[in-house]
Short mmCIF file of C-alpha atoms in Angstrom, two decimals:
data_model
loop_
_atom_site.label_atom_id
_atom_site.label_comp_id
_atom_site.label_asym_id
_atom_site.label_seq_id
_atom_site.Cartn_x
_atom_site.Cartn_y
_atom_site.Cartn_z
CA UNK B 15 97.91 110.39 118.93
CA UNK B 16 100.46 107.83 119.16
CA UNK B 17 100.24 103.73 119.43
CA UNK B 18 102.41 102.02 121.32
CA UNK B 19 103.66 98.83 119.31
CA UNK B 20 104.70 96.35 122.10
CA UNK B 21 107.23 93.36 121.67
CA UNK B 22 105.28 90.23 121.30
CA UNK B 23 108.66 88.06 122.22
CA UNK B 24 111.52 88.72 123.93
CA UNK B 25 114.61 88.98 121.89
CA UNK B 26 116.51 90.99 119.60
CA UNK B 27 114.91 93.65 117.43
CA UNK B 28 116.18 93.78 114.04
CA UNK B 29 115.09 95.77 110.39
CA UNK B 30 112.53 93.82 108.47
CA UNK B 31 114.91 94.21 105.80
CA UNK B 32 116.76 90.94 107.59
CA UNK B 33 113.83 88.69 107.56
CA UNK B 34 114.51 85.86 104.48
CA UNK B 35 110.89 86.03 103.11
CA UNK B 36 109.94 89.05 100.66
CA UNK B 37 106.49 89.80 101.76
CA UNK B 38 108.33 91.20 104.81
CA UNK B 39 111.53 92.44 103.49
CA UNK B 40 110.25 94.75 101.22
CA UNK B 41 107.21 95.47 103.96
CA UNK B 42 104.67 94.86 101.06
CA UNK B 43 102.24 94.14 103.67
CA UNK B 44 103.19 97.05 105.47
CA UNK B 45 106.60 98.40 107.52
CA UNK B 46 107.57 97.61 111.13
CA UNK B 47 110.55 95.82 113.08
CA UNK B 48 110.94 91.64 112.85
CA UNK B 49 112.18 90.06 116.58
CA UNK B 50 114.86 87.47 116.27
CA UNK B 51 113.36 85.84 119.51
CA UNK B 52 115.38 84.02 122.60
CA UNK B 53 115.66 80.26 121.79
CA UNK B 54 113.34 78.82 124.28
CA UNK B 55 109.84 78.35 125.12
CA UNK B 56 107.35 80.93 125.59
CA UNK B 57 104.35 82.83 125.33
CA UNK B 58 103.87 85.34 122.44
CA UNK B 59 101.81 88.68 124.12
CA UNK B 60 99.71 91.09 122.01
CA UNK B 61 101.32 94.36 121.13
CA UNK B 62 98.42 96.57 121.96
CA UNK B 63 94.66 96.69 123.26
CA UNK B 64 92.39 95.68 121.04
CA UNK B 65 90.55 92.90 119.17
CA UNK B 66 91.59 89.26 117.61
CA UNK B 67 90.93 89.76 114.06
CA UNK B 68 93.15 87.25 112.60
CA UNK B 69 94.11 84.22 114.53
CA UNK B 70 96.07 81.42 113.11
CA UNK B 71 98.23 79.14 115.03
CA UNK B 72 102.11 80.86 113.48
CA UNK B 73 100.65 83.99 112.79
CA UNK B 74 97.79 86.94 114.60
CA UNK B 75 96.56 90.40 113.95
CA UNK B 76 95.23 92.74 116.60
CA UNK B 77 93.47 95.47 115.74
CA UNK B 78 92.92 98.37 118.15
CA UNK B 79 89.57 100.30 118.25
CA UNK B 80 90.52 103.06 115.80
CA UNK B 81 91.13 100.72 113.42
CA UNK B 82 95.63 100.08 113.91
CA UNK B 83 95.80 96.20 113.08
CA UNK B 84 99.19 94.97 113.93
CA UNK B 85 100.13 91.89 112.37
CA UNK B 86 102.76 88.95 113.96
CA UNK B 87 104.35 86.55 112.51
CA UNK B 88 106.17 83.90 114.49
CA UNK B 89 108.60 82.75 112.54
CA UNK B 90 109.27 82.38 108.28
CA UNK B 91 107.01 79.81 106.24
CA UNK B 92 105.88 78.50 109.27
CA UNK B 93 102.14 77.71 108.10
CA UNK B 94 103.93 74.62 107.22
CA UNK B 95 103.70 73.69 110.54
CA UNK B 96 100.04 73.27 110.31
CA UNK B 97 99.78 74.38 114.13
CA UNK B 98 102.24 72.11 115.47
CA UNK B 99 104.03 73.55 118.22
CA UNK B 100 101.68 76.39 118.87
CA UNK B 101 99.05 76.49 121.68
CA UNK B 102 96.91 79.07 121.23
CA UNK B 103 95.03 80.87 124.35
CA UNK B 104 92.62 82.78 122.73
CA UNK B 105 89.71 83.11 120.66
CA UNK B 106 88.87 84.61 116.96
CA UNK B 107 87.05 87.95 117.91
CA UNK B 108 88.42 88.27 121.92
CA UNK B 109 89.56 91.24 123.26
CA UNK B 110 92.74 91.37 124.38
CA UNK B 111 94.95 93.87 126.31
CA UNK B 112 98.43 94.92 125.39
CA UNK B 113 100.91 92.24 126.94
CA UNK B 114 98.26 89.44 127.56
CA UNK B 115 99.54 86.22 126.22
CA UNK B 116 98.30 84.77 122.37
CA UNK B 117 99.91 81.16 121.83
CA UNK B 118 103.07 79.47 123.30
CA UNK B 119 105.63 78.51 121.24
CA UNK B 120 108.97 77.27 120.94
CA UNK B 121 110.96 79.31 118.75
CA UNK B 122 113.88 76.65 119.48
CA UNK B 123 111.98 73.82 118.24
CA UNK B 124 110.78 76.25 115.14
CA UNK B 125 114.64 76.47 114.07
CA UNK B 126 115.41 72.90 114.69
CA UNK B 127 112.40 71.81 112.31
CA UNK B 128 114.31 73.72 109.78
CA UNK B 129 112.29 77.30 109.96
CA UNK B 130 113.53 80.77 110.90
CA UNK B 131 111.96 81.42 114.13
CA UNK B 132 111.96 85.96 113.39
CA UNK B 133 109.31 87.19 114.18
CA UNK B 134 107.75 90.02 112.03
CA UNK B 135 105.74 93.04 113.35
CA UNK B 136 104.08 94.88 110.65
CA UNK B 137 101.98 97.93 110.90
CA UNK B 138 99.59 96.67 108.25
CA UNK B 139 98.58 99.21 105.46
CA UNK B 140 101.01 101.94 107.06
CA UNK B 141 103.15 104.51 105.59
CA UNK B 142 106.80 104.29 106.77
CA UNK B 143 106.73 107.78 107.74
CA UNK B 144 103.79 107.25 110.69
CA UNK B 145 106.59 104.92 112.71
CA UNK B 146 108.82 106.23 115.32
CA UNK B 147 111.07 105.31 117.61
CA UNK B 148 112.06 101.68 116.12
CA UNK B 149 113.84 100.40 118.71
CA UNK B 150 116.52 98.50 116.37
CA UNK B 151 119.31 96.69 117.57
CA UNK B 152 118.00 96.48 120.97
CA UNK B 153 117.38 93.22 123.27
CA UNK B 154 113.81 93.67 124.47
CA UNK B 155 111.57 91.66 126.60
CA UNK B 156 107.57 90.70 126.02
CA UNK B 157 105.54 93.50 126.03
CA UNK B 158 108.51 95.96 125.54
CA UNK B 159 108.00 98.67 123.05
CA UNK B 160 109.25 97.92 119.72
CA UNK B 161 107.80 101.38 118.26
CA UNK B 162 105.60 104.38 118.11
CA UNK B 163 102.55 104.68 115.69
CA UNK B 164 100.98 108.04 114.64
CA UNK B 165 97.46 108.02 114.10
CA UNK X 21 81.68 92.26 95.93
CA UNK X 22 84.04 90.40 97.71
CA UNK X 23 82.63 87.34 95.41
CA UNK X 24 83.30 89.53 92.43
CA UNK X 25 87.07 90.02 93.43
CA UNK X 26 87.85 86.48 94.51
CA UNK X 27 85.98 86.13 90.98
CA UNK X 28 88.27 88.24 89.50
CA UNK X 29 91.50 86.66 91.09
CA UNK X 30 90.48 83.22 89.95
CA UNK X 31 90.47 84.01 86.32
CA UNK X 32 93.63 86.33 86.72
CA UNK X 33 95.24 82.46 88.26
CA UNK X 34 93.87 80.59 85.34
CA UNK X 35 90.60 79.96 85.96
CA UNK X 36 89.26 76.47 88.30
CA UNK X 37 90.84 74.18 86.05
CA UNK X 38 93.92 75.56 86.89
CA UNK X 39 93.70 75.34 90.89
CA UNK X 40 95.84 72.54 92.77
CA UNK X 41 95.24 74.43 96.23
CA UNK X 42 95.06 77.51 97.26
CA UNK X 43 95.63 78.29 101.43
CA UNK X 44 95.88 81.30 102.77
CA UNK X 45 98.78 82.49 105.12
CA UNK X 46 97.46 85.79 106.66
CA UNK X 47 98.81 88.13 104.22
CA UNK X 48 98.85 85.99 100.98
CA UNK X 49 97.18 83.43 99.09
CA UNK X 50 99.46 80.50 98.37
CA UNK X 51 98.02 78.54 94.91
CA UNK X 52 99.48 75.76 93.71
CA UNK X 53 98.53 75.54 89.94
CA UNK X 54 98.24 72.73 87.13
CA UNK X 55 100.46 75.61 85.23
CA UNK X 56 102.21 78.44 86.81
CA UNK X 57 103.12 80.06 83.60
CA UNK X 58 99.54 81.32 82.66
CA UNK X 59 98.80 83.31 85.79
CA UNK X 60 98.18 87.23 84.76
CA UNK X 61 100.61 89.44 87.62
CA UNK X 62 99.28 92.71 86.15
CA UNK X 63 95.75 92.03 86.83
CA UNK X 64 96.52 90.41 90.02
CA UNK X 65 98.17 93.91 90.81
CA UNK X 66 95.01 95.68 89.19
CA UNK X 67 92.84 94.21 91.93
CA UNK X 68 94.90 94.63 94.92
CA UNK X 69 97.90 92.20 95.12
CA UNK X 70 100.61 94.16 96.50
CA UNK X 71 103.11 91.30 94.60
CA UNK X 72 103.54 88.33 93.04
CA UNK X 73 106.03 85.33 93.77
CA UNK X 74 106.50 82.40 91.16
CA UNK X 75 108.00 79.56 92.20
CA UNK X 76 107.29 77.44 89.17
CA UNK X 77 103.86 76.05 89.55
CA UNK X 78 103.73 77.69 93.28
CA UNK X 79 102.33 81.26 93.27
CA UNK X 80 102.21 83.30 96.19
CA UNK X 81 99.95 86.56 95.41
CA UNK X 82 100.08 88.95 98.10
CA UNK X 83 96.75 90.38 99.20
CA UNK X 84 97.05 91.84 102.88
CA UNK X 85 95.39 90.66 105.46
CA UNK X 86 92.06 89.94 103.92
CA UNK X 87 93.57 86.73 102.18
CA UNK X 88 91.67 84.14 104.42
CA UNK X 89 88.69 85.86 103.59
CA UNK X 90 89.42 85.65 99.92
CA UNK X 91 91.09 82.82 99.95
CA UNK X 92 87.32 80.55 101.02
CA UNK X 93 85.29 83.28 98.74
CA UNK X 94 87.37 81.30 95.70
CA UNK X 95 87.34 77.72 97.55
CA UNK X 96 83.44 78.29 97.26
CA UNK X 97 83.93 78.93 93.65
CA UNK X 98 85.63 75.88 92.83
#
């Protein structure tokens, strides 16, 4: 079986080795691409089917039903923001589908306030080896896949 | 159990005393400490932490994605 990771944002898919923060640079949390995302406003989509674990306003994981949490991260240090900026659509606990929107931001707005607006995508608790197909150093739009998970 | 590991974590960060704030951020617990110097990174590893960041009195101790969780098991210990 394979997952299909989807793009949360559109933008440019880049190694997590670029993102300036170490949790995600040395994928301690887990490996997976990081989205540098197009600078204006817009709404962040879930990469796959499955269930709100983890909702924060800068930051969600969705885990599917065998268990695959996928963790995003819009932007770097941007907890700081204590929610501004971010209007979230959904619930702690909802069910989501792959491609239905999360929050809205504006990554624009992010980067003006002083924060890198990437946007990690970590297959949390994965090996490397179990992701395929990264699809680095493309543009890619919400919902797009970003890469293939074996299960 | 998960009481015994926040538990755990506490002491490894210096005990109560030693807590400022601690907030979670998804995959980590970011403490802010009376003294950064005392915290214990190999049993912070022993229970789980994946790494430790010290930024003076500001330590980041990476926990996955169960840090909100532990992150109000210690806020009910303190």
């Amino acid at each position: 079986m394979s997952l299909r990771v989807g793009s949360p944002v559109a933008g440019r898919v880049v190694a997590l080795s670029a993102v300036p923060d170490p949790v995600f640079s040395q994928a301690m949390v887990g490996p997976g691409v990081a989205v540098d995302p197009l600078r204006s406003k817009a709404d962040v989509v879930s990469p796959l089917d499955g269930t709100v674990v983890t909702l924060h306003p800068h930051a969600f994981v969705v885990a599917g039903t065998d268990g695959a949490a996928v963790l995003v991260h819009l932007g770097i240090d941007t907890v700081k923001r204590k929610g501004e900026g971010f209007e979230l659509h959904v619930v702690k606990g909802e069910e989501v589908r792959a491609g239905q929107r999360i929050v809205t931001w504006d990554p624009a707005e992010v980067e003006a306030a002083g924060f890198a607006p990437i946007c990690p995508v970590i297959a949390l608790d994965a090996s490397a080896e179990v992701l395929g197909g990264l699809a680095l150093d493309t543009d890619v739009a919400a919902n797009d896949a970003l890469f293939a998970w074996s299960r | 159990m998960a009481d015994e590991k926040a538990k755990k974590i506490l002491e490894a960060l210096g005990g109560a005393d030693n807590i400022v704030e601690i907030e979670p951020c998804i995959t980590r617990l970011r403490c802010e400490l009376e003294d950064g110097s005392v915290v214990n990174e190999k049993a912070l590893k022993a229970l789980g932490a994946h790494g430790v960041m010290r930024s003076g009195n500001v330590v980041q101790v990476v926990v996955g994605p169960e840090a909100d969780t532990i992150a109000s098991d210690i806020e009910d210990l303190l």
